[in-house]
Short mmCIF file of C-alpha atoms and ligand atoms in Angstrom, two decimals:
data_model
loop_
_atom_site.label_atom_id
_atom_site.label_comp_id
_atom_site.label_asym_id
_atom_site.label_seq_id
_atom_site.Cartn_x
_atom_site.Cartn_y
_atom_site.Cartn_z
CA MET P 1 -3.08 17.18 9.45
CA THR P 2 -0.30 15.27 7.70
CA ILE P 3 2.70 17.12 6.29
CA LYS P 4 4.73 16.71 3.12
CA PRO P 5 7.84 14.84 4.26
CA SER P 6 11.07 16.83 3.96
CA ALA P 7 14.20 15.40 2.35
CA GLU P 8 15.59 14.88 5.84
CA THR P 9 12.50 12.94 6.96
CA LEU P 10 12.68 10.76 3.85
CA ALA P 11 16.33 10.03 4.62
CA ARG P 12 15.42 9.03 8.20
CA PHE P 13 12.79 6.61 6.91
CA ALA P 14 15.18 5.15 4.36
CA ALA P 15 17.83 4.63 7.02
CA VAL P 16 15.49 2.27 8.90
CA VAL P 17 15.19 -0.25 6.05
CA GLY P 18 18.37 0.51 4.12
CA GLU P 19 18.55 2.20 0.71
CA LYS P 20 17.86 -1.05 -1.16
CA ASN P 21 14.45 -1.33 0.47
CA ALA P 22 13.59 2.36 0.23
CA ILE P 23 12.36 2.73 -3.33
CA ARG P 24 12.28 6.23 -4.77
CA ASP P 25 12.62 5.84 -8.53
CA PRO P 26 9.34 6.10 -10.48
CA ALA P 27 9.80 2.81 -12.34
CA GLY P 28 10.48 0.90 -9.10
CA MET P 29 7.50 2.49 -7.35
CA ALA P 30 5.01 2.09 -10.22
CA GLY P 31 3.69 -1.32 -9.17
CA TYR P 32 2.86 -0.05 -5.67
CA LEU P 33 0.96 2.99 -6.91
CA ARG P 34 -1.57 1.35 -9.23
CA GLU P 35 -4.22 -1.20 -8.32
CA TRP P 36 -5.78 -4.14 -10.12
CA ARG P 37 -8.74 -2.30 -11.63
CA ASP P 38 -6.71 0.79 -12.58
CA ILE P 39 -9.26 3.01 -10.86
CA TYR P 40 -6.63 4.63 -8.63
CA VAL P 41 -3.11 5.61 -9.61
CA GLY P 42 -1.38 7.31 -6.68
CA LYS P 43 1.82 9.25 -6.11
CA SER P 44 4.43 8.82 -3.41
CA PRO P 45 7.94 10.03 -2.65
CA LEU P 46 8.97 6.69 -1.13
CA VAL P 47 8.04 3.02 -0.81
CA LEU P 48 9.42 1.34 2.31
CA ARG P 49 9.88 -2.43 2.57
CA PRO P 50 10.62 -3.28 6.20
CA SER P 51 11.58 -6.84 7.12
CA THR P 52 10.73 -6.92 10.85
CA THR P 53 8.15 -5.66 13.32
CA GLU P 54 10.88 -3.59 14.89
CA GLU P 55 11.52 -1.78 11.60
CA VAL P 56 7.78 -1.11 11.18
CA SER P 57 7.75 0.29 14.71
CA ARG P 58 10.70 2.61 14.01
CA ILE P 59 9.06 3.84 10.81
CA LEU P 60 5.83 4.66 12.63
CA LYS P 61 7.67 6.48 15.43
CA ILE P 62 9.22 8.78 12.81
CA ALA P 63 5.87 9.16 11.00
CA HIS P 64 4.11 10.04 14.26
CA GLU P 65 6.74 12.59 15.17
CA THR P 66 6.90 14.19 11.70
CA ARG P 67 3.17 13.86 10.94
CA THR P 68 3.88 11.84 7.81
CA ALA P 69 1.03 9.81 6.30
CA ILE P 70 1.65 6.06 5.92
CA VAL P 71 -0.31 3.80 3.56
CA PRO P 72 0.02 0.11 4.50
CA GLN P 73 0.09 -2.27 1.57
CA ALA P 74 0.19 -6.06 1.51
CA GLY P 75 -0.58 -7.86 -1.78
CA ASN P 76 -2.17 -4.87 -3.55
CA THR P 77 -5.21 -6.87 -4.65
CA GLY P 78 -7.69 -4.79 -2.64
CA LEU P 79 -10.74 -3.67 -4.59
CA ALA P 80 -11.57 -0.48 -2.67
CA GLY P 81 -8.36 1.50 -3.28
CA GLY P 82 -7.32 1.51 0.40
CA GLN P 83 -3.75 0.37 -0.33
CA ILE P 84 -2.97 3.14 -2.86
CA PRO P 85 -1.70 6.59 -1.76
CA HIS P 86 -3.54 9.74 -2.80
CA GLU P 87 -2.40 11.91 -5.70
CA SER P 88 -0.92 14.59 -3.38
CA GLY P 89 2.41 12.74 -3.46
CA HIS P 90 2.91 13.22 0.33
CA GLU P 91 2.04 9.73 1.54
CA ILE P 92 4.56 6.96 2.04
CA VAL P 93 3.74 3.38 1.11
CA LEU P 94 4.73 0.78 3.69
CA SER P 95 4.79 -2.60 1.99
CA LEU P 96 4.68 -5.77 4.10
CA GLU P 97 5.89 -7.91 1.21
CA ARG P 98 9.22 -8.84 2.81
CA MET P 99 7.63 -10.07 6.03
CA THR P 100 6.64 -13.46 4.70
CA LYS P 101 7.69 -15.93 7.40
CA ILE P 102 5.47 -18.77 8.48
CA VAL P 103 6.50 -18.49 12.11
CA GLY P 104 5.04 -21.79 13.26
CA VAL P 105 2.39 -24.43 12.69
CA ALA P 106 0.86 -26.24 15.67
CA PRO P 107 -1.33 -29.09 14.37
CA ASP P 108 -2.28 -30.20 17.89
CA GLU P 109 -3.92 -26.88 18.65
CA ASN P 110 -4.87 -26.23 15.02
CA THR P 111 -3.08 -22.90 14.72
CA LEU P 112 -0.61 -21.30 12.35
CA THR P 113 1.35 -18.13 13.06
CA ALA P 114 2.49 -16.04 10.12
CA GLU P 115 3.96 -12.67 9.35
CA ALA P 116 1.56 -10.25 7.68
CA GLY P 117 3.29 -10.43 4.31
CA ALA P 118 2.87 -14.19 3.86
CA THR P 119 0.67 -14.79 0.84
CA LEU P 120 -2.64 -16.51 1.43
CA LYS P 121 -1.44 -19.34 -0.80
CA ALA P 122 1.73 -19.81 1.27
CA VAL P 123 -0.40 -20.03 4.41
CA GLN P 124 -2.74 -22.56 2.78
CA GLU P 125 0.27 -24.62 1.66
CA ALA P 126 1.94 -24.53 5.08
CA ALA P 127 -1.32 -25.72 6.63
CA ALA P 128 -1.67 -28.49 4.03
CA ALA P 129 1.91 -29.63 4.69
CA ALA P 130 0.82 -30.24 8.29
CA ASP P 131 -2.27 -32.10 7.06
CA ARG P 132 -4.52 -29.20 8.03
CA LEU P 133 -6.77 -26.75 6.18
CA PHE P 134 -6.66 -22.97 6.27
CA PRO P 135 -10.05 -22.41 4.67
CA LEU P 136 -9.86 -18.79 3.47
CA SER P 137 -9.99 -19.06 -0.30
CA LEU P 138 -10.09 -16.22 -2.84
CA ALA P 139 -9.32 -16.02 -6.56
CA SER P 140 -6.51 -13.60 -5.63
CA GLU P 141 -4.89 -16.03 -3.18
CA GLY P 142 -1.56 -16.25 -5.03
CA SER P 143 -0.99 -12.51 -4.56
CA CYS P 144 -2.99 -11.29 -1.56
CA ARG P 145 -1.31 -11.45 1.83
CA ILE P 146 -2.55 -12.32 5.29
CA GLY P 147 -2.17 -8.75 6.60
CA GLY P 148 -4.35 -7.53 3.75
CA ASN P 149 -6.85 -10.36 4.21
CA LEU P 150 -7.32 -9.50 7.87
CA SER P 151 -7.35 -5.75 7.26
CA THR P 152 -10.18 -6.18 4.74
CA ASN P 153 -11.85 -9.05 6.64
CA ALA P 154 -11.84 -11.01 3.38
CA GLY P 155 -14.59 -13.50 2.59
CA GLY P 156 -14.39 -15.84 -0.39
CA VAL P 157 -16.01 -19.11 -1.28
CA GLN P 158 -16.00 -21.07 2.00
CA VAL P 159 -17.47 -18.50 4.38
CA LEU P 160 -20.60 -20.63 4.49
CA MET P 161 -18.80 -23.31 6.50
CA TYR P 162 -15.79 -21.58 8.09
CA GLY P 163 -16.64 -17.88 8.34
CA ASN P 164 -14.64 -14.94 7.00
CA ALA P 165 -11.10 -13.79 7.87
CA ARG P 166 -12.27 -12.42 11.22
CA ASP P 167 -13.57 -15.84 12.23
CA LEU P 168 -10.26 -17.45 11.29
CA CYS P 169 -8.04 -15.31 13.48
CA LEU P 170 -7.12 -15.92 17.13
CA GLY P 171 -4.49 -13.29 17.73
CA LEU P 172 -2.61 -10.34 16.23
CA GLU P 173 0.54 -8.36 16.61
CA VAL P 174 -0.08 -4.73 15.66
CA VAL P 175 2.17 -1.70 15.43
CA LEU P 176 0.25 1.35 16.59
CA ALA P 177 0.44 4.78 14.98
CA ASP P 178 2.95 6.02 17.56
CA GLY P 179 5.21 3.00 16.99
CA ARG P 180 4.24 1.00 20.09
CA VAL P 181 3.82 -2.72 19.46
CA TRP P 182 0.73 -4.49 20.79
CA ASP P 183 1.47 -8.17 21.30
CA GLY P 184 -1.94 -9.74 21.05
CA LEU P 185 -0.68 -13.02 19.57
CA SER P 186 -3.11 -15.14 21.55
CA HIS P 187 -3.59 -18.82 20.77
CA LEU P 188 -6.71 -18.98 22.92
CA ARG P 189 -10.14 -19.96 21.72
CA LYS P 190 -11.73 -18.66 24.88
CA ASP P 191 -10.68 -15.43 26.55
CA ASN P 192 -13.26 -13.10 28.05
CA THR P 193 -10.91 -10.66 29.72
CA GLY P 194 -12.08 -7.24 28.67
CA TYR P 195 -12.58 -5.57 25.32
CA ASP P 196 -11.84 -7.47 22.11
CA LEU P 197 -8.92 -5.43 20.76
CA ARG P 198 -8.13 -7.87 17.97
CA ASN P 199 -11.43 -7.34 16.25
CA MET P 200 -10.89 -3.59 16.16
CA PHE P 201 -7.99 -4.00 13.74
CA ILE P 202 -9.62 -6.65 11.57
CA GLY P 203 -11.49 -4.92 8.76
CA ALA P 204 -10.00 -1.51 9.69
CA GLU P 205 -8.22 -1.28 6.29
CA GLY P 206 -5.00 0.04 7.79
CA THR P 207 -6.55 3.06 9.50
CA LEU P 208 -6.01 1.99 13.13
CA GLY P 209 -2.68 0.11 13.16
CA ILE P 210 -0.38 -2.04 11.07
CA ILE P 211 -0.82 -5.78 11.46
CA THR P 212 2.58 -7.46 11.49
CA ARG P 213 1.76 -11.02 12.62
CA ALA P 214 -1.31 -13.18 13.11
CA VAL P 215 -2.27 -16.44 14.78
CA LEU P 216 -4.72 -18.20 12.47
CA LYS P 217 -7.16 -21.06 13.00
CA LEU P 218 -6.66 -24.32 11.15
CA TYR P 219 -9.12 -27.14 10.55
CA PRO P 220 -8.80 -30.85 9.79
CA LYS P 221 -8.18 -31.25 6.07
CA PRO P 222 -11.32 -32.63 4.40
CA GLN P 223 -10.73 -36.17 3.15
CA SER P 224 -13.32 -35.94 0.41
CA HIS P 225 -15.47 -33.51 -1.56
CA GLU P 226 -18.60 -33.86 -3.59
CA THR P 227 -18.93 -31.06 -6.11
CA ALA P 228 -21.79 -30.43 -8.51
CA PHE P 229 -22.56 -27.97 -11.26
CA ILE P 230 -26.31 -27.58 -11.26
CA ALA P 231 -28.74 -25.92 -13.65
CA VAL P 232 -31.47 -24.06 -11.76
CA PRO P 233 -34.45 -22.24 -13.24
CA SER P 234 -34.26 -19.11 -11.04
CA PRO P 235 -32.58 -17.54 -8.01
CA ALA P 236 -35.65 -18.53 -5.97
CA ALA P 237 -35.12 -22.17 -6.98
CA ALA P 238 -31.45 -21.82 -6.06
CA LEU P 239 -32.48 -20.61 -2.62
CA SER P 240 -34.75 -23.64 -2.14
CA LEU P 241 -31.88 -25.86 -3.29
CA LEU P 242 -29.64 -24.19 -0.69
CA SER P 243 -32.07 -25.06 2.14
CA LEU P 244 -32.44 -28.60 0.84
CA ALA P 245 -28.68 -29.08 0.55
CA ARG P 246 -28.15 -27.87 4.09
CA GLU P 247 -30.86 -30.17 5.44
CA LEU P 248 -29.73 -33.28 3.60
CA SER P 249 -25.97 -32.84 3.92
CA GLY P 250 -25.74 -32.83 7.71
CA ASN P 251 -24.36 -29.29 7.54
CA ARG P 252 -21.47 -30.34 5.27
CA LEU P 253 -22.20 -27.71 2.63
CA SER P 254 -18.97 -25.72 2.24
CA ALA P 255 -19.70 -23.64 -0.88
CA PHE P 256 -22.80 -22.55 -2.76
CA GLU P 257 -22.12 -20.17 -5.62
CA LEU P 258 -24.72 -18.70 -7.97
CA LEU P 259 -23.82 -18.02 -11.62
CA PRO P 260 -25.95 -16.56 -14.41
CA GLU P 261 -25.94 -17.95 -17.97
CA LEU P 262 -24.11 -14.79 -19.07
CA ALA P 263 -21.15 -15.92 -16.92
CA LEU P 264 -20.91 -19.21 -18.78
CA GLY P 265 -21.22 -17.42 -22.08
CA PHE P 266 -18.38 -15.01 -21.21
CA THR P 267 -15.99 -17.67 -19.85
CA GLU P 268 -16.68 -19.98 -22.79
CA LYS P 269 -16.15 -17.20 -25.34
CA HIS P 270 -13.15 -15.44 -23.82
CA MET P 271 -11.40 -17.95 -21.58
CA GLY P 272 -12.05 -21.12 -23.58
CA VAL P 273 -13.70 -23.05 -20.73
CA ARG P 274 -15.96 -26.00 -21.50
CA ARG P 275 -19.53 -25.97 -20.28
CA PRO P 276 -20.14 -28.68 -17.64
CA LEU P 277 -23.73 -29.16 -18.87
CA THR P 278 -25.21 -29.39 -22.34
CA GLN P 279 -28.44 -27.80 -21.17
CA VAL P 280 -28.52 -24.00 -21.29
CA SER P 281 -30.20 -22.64 -18.19
CA PRO P 282 -30.82 -19.05 -16.99
CA TRP P 283 -28.91 -19.79 -13.76
CA TYR P 284 -26.47 -22.32 -12.33
CA VAL P 285 -25.20 -23.26 -8.89
CA LEU P 286 -21.75 -24.56 -8.06
CA ALA P 287 -22.18 -26.47 -4.81
CA GLU P 288 -19.63 -28.36 -2.78
CA LEU P 289 -19.86 -30.65 0.24
CA SER P 290 -16.78 -31.30 2.37
CA ASP P 291 -16.42 -34.72 4.04
CA PRO P 292 -20.03 -35.62 3.24
CA VAL P 293 -21.76 -38.84 4.07
CA SER P 294 -21.15 -40.84 0.90
CA GLU P 295 -23.26 -39.82 -2.12
CA ALA P 296 -25.08 -37.11 -0.17
CA ILE P 297 -24.89 -34.94 -3.29
CA VAL P 298 -26.80 -37.55 -5.29
CA ARG P 299 -29.64 -37.61 -2.77
CA ILE P 300 -29.78 -33.81 -2.76
CA LEU P 301 -29.87 -33.65 -6.55
CA GLU P 302 -32.50 -36.40 -6.90
CA GLU P 303 -34.84 -34.57 -4.55
CA ALA P 304 -34.07 -31.19 -6.14
CA LEU P 305 -34.91 -32.53 -9.62
CA VAL P 306 -38.20 -33.96 -8.38
CA LYS P 307 -39.15 -30.71 -6.64
CA GLY P 308 -38.16 -28.57 -9.62
CA PHE P 309 -35.37 -26.71 -7.78
CA ALA P 310 -32.90 -28.03 -10.38
CA THR P 311 -33.27 -29.10 -14.00
CA ASP P 312 -29.92 -30.76 -14.70
CA ALA P 313 -26.64 -31.41 -12.90
CA ALA P 314 -23.13 -32.77 -13.34
CA VAL P 315 -21.27 -34.24 -10.38
CA ALA P 316 -17.47 -34.01 -10.56
CA ALA P 317 -16.12 -37.50 -11.14
CA SER P 318 -12.49 -36.59 -10.45
CA ASP P 319 -10.34 -33.92 -8.87
CA THR P 320 -9.60 -32.56 -12.34
CA GLN P 321 -13.28 -32.17 -13.08
CA ARG P 322 -13.84 -30.54 -9.70
CA GLN P 323 -11.07 -28.09 -10.54
CA ASP P 324 -12.63 -27.43 -13.96
CA PHE P 325 -15.90 -26.42 -12.27
CA TRP P 326 -14.05 -24.07 -9.92
CA THR P 327 -12.02 -22.59 -12.77
CA ILE P 328 -15.24 -21.29 -14.32
CA ARG P 329 -16.08 -19.53 -11.07
CA GLU P 330 -12.58 -18.11 -10.70
CA LEU P 331 -12.48 -16.72 -14.23
CA LEU P 332 -15.72 -14.77 -14.09
CA SER P 333 -14.27 -11.34 -13.24
CA GLU P 334 -11.47 -11.74 -15.75
CA SER P 335 -13.84 -12.79 -18.55
CA GLN P 336 -15.96 -9.69 -18.01
CA LYS P 337 -13.05 -7.45 -18.98
CA PHE P 338 -13.43 -8.58 -22.61
CA GLU P 339 -16.99 -7.29 -22.74
CA GLY P 340 -16.20 -3.61 -22.22
CA GLY P 341 -16.96 -1.66 -19.08
CA SER P 342 -18.42 -3.23 -15.98
CA ILE P 343 -19.87 -1.38 -13.01
CA LYS P 344 -19.44 -3.42 -9.83
CA HIS P 345 -21.42 -3.73 -6.65
CA ASP P 346 -20.19 -6.04 -3.88
CA ILE P 347 -23.41 -6.25 -1.93
CA SER P 348 -25.13 -8.45 0.61
CA VAL P 349 -28.72 -8.80 1.68
CA PRO P 350 -30.35 -11.27 4.06
CA VAL P 351 -30.05 -14.63 2.25
CA ALA P 352 -33.78 -15.14 1.74
CA ARG P 353 -34.06 -11.75 0.02
CA VAL P 354 -31.54 -12.41 -2.76
CA PRO P 355 -34.15 -13.34 -5.42
CA GLN P 356 -36.24 -10.27 -4.70
CA PHE P 357 -33.17 -8.06 -4.61
CA LEU P 358 -32.01 -9.36 -8.02
CA ALA P 359 -35.42 -8.82 -9.61
CA GLU P 360 -35.82 -5.29 -8.23
CA ALA P 361 -32.23 -4.22 -8.92
CA ASN P 362 -32.36 -5.54 -12.51
CA ALA P 363 -35.61 -3.67 -13.13
CA ALA P 364 -34.20 -0.45 -11.63
CA VAL P 365 -30.97 -0.67 -13.68
CA GLU P 366 -32.93 -1.46 -16.84
CA ARG P 367 -35.00 1.69 -16.27
CA PHE P 368 -31.82 3.67 -15.63
CA LEU P 369 -29.97 2.40 -18.70
CA PRO P 370 -31.72 -0.04 -21.05
CA GLY P 371 -29.66 -2.86 -22.53
CA CYS P 372 -27.32 -3.45 -19.57
CA ARG P 373 -26.14 -7.05 -19.18
CA PHE P 374 -26.38 -8.53 -15.69
CA MET P 375 -23.43 -10.55 -14.50
CA SER P 376 -24.66 -11.09 -10.94
CA PHE P 377 -22.81 -13.97 -9.36
CA GLY P 378 -21.40 -14.98 -6.04
CA HIS P 379 -21.83 -16.43 -2.64
CA LEU P 380 -25.57 -17.07 -2.47
CA GLY P 381 -25.12 -19.01 0.76
CA ASP P 382 -23.89 -15.79 2.42
CA GLY P 383 -26.40 -13.48 0.72
CA ASN P 384 -23.37 -11.87 -0.97
CA ILE P 385 -23.77 -11.11 -4.65
CA HIS P 386 -21.19 -9.48 -6.89
CA TYR P 387 -23.79 -7.49 -8.75
CA ASN P 388 -21.71 -6.56 -11.78
CA VAL P 389 -23.33 -4.80 -14.68
CA SER P 390 -21.71 -5.09 -18.12
CA GLN P 391 -22.24 -2.24 -20.55
CA PRO P 392 -24.92 -2.46 -23.27
CA LEU P 393 -23.53 -3.87 -26.52
CA GLY P 394 -22.09 -1.16 -28.74
CA MET P 395 -22.02 1.54 -26.07
CA ASP P 396 -18.86 3.60 -25.56
CA LYS P 397 -16.94 2.18 -22.59
CA GLY P 398 -15.94 5.59 -21.19
CA ALA P 399 -19.49 6.91 -21.38
CA PHE P 400 -20.72 3.80 -19.56
CA LEU P 401 -18.11 4.01 -16.81
CA ASP P 402 -18.96 7.70 -16.29
CA MET P 403 -22.28 6.40 -14.97
CA TRP P 404 -20.56 4.45 -12.15
CA GLU P 405 -21.77 6.58 -9.25
CA ALA P 406 -25.24 7.14 -10.67
CA MET P 407 -25.72 3.42 -11.21
CA ASN P 408 -24.36 2.69 -7.71
CA ASP P 409 -27.07 5.04 -6.41
CA VAL P 410 -29.74 3.05 -8.21
CA VAL P 411 -28.50 -0.33 -6.96
CA PHE P 412 -27.65 0.74 -3.41
CA GLU P 413 -31.16 2.12 -2.95
CA VAL P 414 -32.49 -1.40 -3.49
CA VAL P 415 -29.77 -2.89 -1.26
CA LEU P 416 -30.58 -0.56 1.63
CA LYS P 417 -34.31 -1.11 1.21
CA HIS P 418 -33.67 -4.81 1.89
CA GLY P 419 -31.50 -4.12 4.94
CA GLY P 420 -28.31 -5.00 3.08
CA SER P 421 -24.71 -3.85 2.94
CA ILE P 422 -23.08 -1.90 0.10
CA SER P 423 -19.76 -3.59 0.79
CA ALA P 424 -20.03 -7.22 1.79
CA GLU P 425 -16.41 -8.26 1.27
CA HIS P 426 -14.17 -5.62 -0.26
CA GLY P 427 -14.36 -2.86 2.32
CA ILE P 428 -14.77 0.90 2.05
CA GLY P 429 -11.25 2.14 1.32
CA ARG P 430 -11.42 5.18 -0.87
CA LEU P 431 -14.05 3.87 -3.27
CA LYS P 432 -17.04 4.04 -0.94
CA ARG P 433 -15.88 6.45 1.74
CA HIS P 434 -18.23 9.18 0.54
CA ARG P 435 -21.14 6.82 1.22
CA MET P 436 -20.40 6.29 4.91
CA ARG P 437 -22.79 9.04 6.02
CA GLN P 438 -25.51 7.45 3.91
CA ILE P 439 -25.08 3.99 5.47
CA LYS P 440 -23.91 4.58 9.05
CA SER P 441 -25.79 6.29 11.84
CA ALA P 442 -24.37 9.39 13.54
CA VAL P 443 -23.81 7.26 16.66
CA ALA P 444 -21.83 4.64 14.72
CA LEU P 445 -19.68 7.28 13.03
CA ASP P 446 -19.09 9.02 16.34
CA MET P 447 -17.73 5.79 17.84
CA MET P 448 -15.57 5.14 14.78
CA HIS P 449 -14.09 8.65 14.82
CA GLY P 450 -13.50 8.29 18.57
CA LEU P 451 -11.51 5.08 18.05
CA LYS P 452 -9.51 6.70 15.28
CA ARG P 453 -8.64 9.71 17.46
CA LEU P 454 -7.61 7.43 20.31
CA LEU P 455 -5.35 5.17 18.25
CA ASP P 456 -4.10 7.61 15.64
CA PRO P 457 -4.38 11.16 17.03
CA HIS P 458 -2.44 12.74 14.16
CA ASN P 459 -4.35 10.84 11.46
CA ILE P 460 -1.20 9.45 9.85
CA LEU P 461 -2.49 5.92 9.19
CA ASN P 462 -4.15 5.70 5.80
CA PRO P 463 -5.77 9.14 6.01
CA GLY P 464 -8.70 9.78 3.71
CA LYS P 465 -9.73 6.13 3.73
CA VAL P 466 -12.81 4.49 5.28
CA LEU P 467 -13.93 7.34 7.58
CA PRO P 468 -15.66 10.42 6.17
CA ASP P 469 -14.17 13.82 7.14
C1 FAD K 501 -9.22 -11.54 -8.78
C2 FAD K 501 -9.61 -11.08 -7.41
C3 FAD K 501 -10.52 -11.84 -6.67
C4 FAD K 501 -10.89 -11.43 -5.38
N1 FAD K 501 -11.78 -12.18 -4.68
C5 FAD K 501 -12.14 -11.81 -3.45
C6 FAD K 501 -13.08 -12.57 -2.70
O1 FAD K 501 -13.61 -13.57 -3.14
N2 FAD K 501 -13.38 -12.16 -1.46
C7 FAD K 501 -12.80 -11.03 -0.91
O2 FAD K 501 -13.10 -10.71 0.25
N3 FAD K 501 -11.94 -10.27 -1.60
C8 FAD K 501 -11.60 -10.62 -2.84
N4 FAD K 501 -10.71 -9.86 -3.56
C9 FAD K 501 -10.19 -8.62 -2.97
C10 FAD K 501 -8.81 -8.76 -2.30
O3 FAD K 501 -8.08 -9.85 -2.79
C11 FAD K 501 -8.99 -8.86 -0.79
O4 FAD K 501 -9.54 -7.66 -0.30
C12 FAD K 501 -7.69 -9.14 -0.04
O5 FAD K 501 -8.02 -9.48 1.29
C13 FAD K 501 -6.72 -7.97 -0.03
O6 FAD K 501 -5.46 -8.42 0.42
P1 FAD K 501 -4.11 -7.72 -0.04
O7 FAD K 501 -3.01 -8.41 0.66
O8 FAD K 501 -4.01 -7.65 -1.49
O9 FAD K 501 -4.30 -6.26 0.59
P2 FAD K 501 -4.00 -4.84 -0.03
O10 FAD K 501 -4.74 -4.66 -1.29
O11 FAD K 501 -2.54 -4.60 -0.09
O12 FAD K 501 -4.62 -3.91 1.10
C14 FAD K 501 -6.00 -3.89 1.36
C15 FAD K 501 -6.30 -2.94 2.53
O13 FAD K 501 -5.69 -3.42 3.72
C16 FAD K 501 -4.72 -2.49 4.23
N5 FAD K 501 -3.59 -3.29 4.70
C17 FAD K 501 -2.86 -4.17 3.97
N6 FAD K 501 -1.96 -4.78 4.76
C18 FAD K 501 -2.13 -4.29 5.99
C19 FAD K 501 -1.50 -4.55 7.25
N7 FAD K 501 -0.54 -5.44 7.37
N8 FAD K 501 -1.92 -3.85 8.33
C20 FAD K 501 -2.91 -2.93 8.23
N9 FAD K 501 -3.53 -2.64 7.06
C21 FAD K 501 -3.15 -3.33 5.97
C22 FAD K 501 -4.41 -1.57 3.07
O14 FAD K 501 -3.99 -0.29 3.52
C23 FAD K 501 -5.74 -1.54 2.34
O15 FAD K 501 -6.59 -0.61 2.96
C24 FAD K 501 -10.34 -10.23 -4.85
C25 FAD K 501 -9.43 -9.48 -5.59
C26 FAD K 501 -9.07 -9.89 -6.86
C27 FAD K 501 -8.07 -9.06 -7.62
#
């Protein structure tokens, strides 16, 4: 049970970081209490902005002793509400935004060590300055921070080749709920000495500890890319194209994104982007090869056209054109905002089942609410589709959004039937917590609750997130 912090407790917290970094006025706190989609607007008596691991540790010691709830926040781009305090007004926000140091880059061992508040973009740039690649790449990369990326086990567009945030991390420093610091900043690629503690904190969404530093994996920077925007007749054809591209590219396929025609329509209309192809097609694929054998993309496309997996394609002739293709992909979510309400589902199914999933989910949603517009796009290569449904034309936005849970029920039934996940990338946070009993076995939940009790016996770390009561 957490307790409403007294004025004395608040003063003790503030003393750790200094008054300047203990924000209490409503205007100063506003940006920390509201998230990107405006689904959650929280309340808090205090936002703390520590600058060192030691300060985080002192804050947690006080929180543990006084039973005060702490909500860790990094870049506040999370899409499951985990970084926003509840409306009770008792929870304190601990922002990592001042802990932004790139502690070191070691090109010879291909590692980079950063504080948890370093933005993803800053990490990418520090890697590039050392002629290396940090391959995690999200549309939110200018704002999201490494601590948040690891805590949500973020995915993005290059998972196909490099894996998700979990796969890109070698070591962590974590402050535990009682204020102890676990120094797990390993640089090792091989270490089979007991349980994997690091992986417990990755994807835990701030419920088991606060990540303060991380050792990240780097890769050689690709010297060349071949990028194509491809018209495909159907998701099934896109899947065949995916297999073909993998076979013919020597495993150099680094991204394979599926986009519906509606996505091009929205970005053209609202964001002013130019279509890469003159041909209008029901579906498109944005595919990229990194360091391919020269002209591999041309061979893939020639064969795909002959086999009917593709009907048209444009290959980027310059870096600018490559960027133009990616801009379309990056603007999809934004463009949807101009079309009224959108009910989102960040789902995954086994890759080969994506076409069947799309057909069945579309039919189920159409039965549930005729006239919905399907903006299903995403990382086909990972079986991860952002199955976003735009409201029927002319419908009241509020009335549509009131159907959020009911439509989730309809879509998740199809997801689960295909052995999929109802949260492929964005986590559980607050948004999907009530579904944990539906998707996890009693044994799995028992282990999760056991870990939580062990690491956070007073339930002060992000209470009411991820785990069901
Ligand atoms: C435009 C846009 C595009 C996006 N695209 C993608 C995408 O392609 N793939 C994807 O996976 N996600 C995507 N996201 C979601 C989001 O950017 C990611 O979840 C990101 O990893 C969150 O990082 P953050 O720093 O903003 O974390 P926050 O939002 O601040 O926090 C997220 C969660 O992590 C916890 N947390 C934060 N920092 C710490 C810490 N140091 N220690 C412990 N817990 C912590 C918080 O309590 C919260 O539960 C997108 C979001 C937007 C707005």
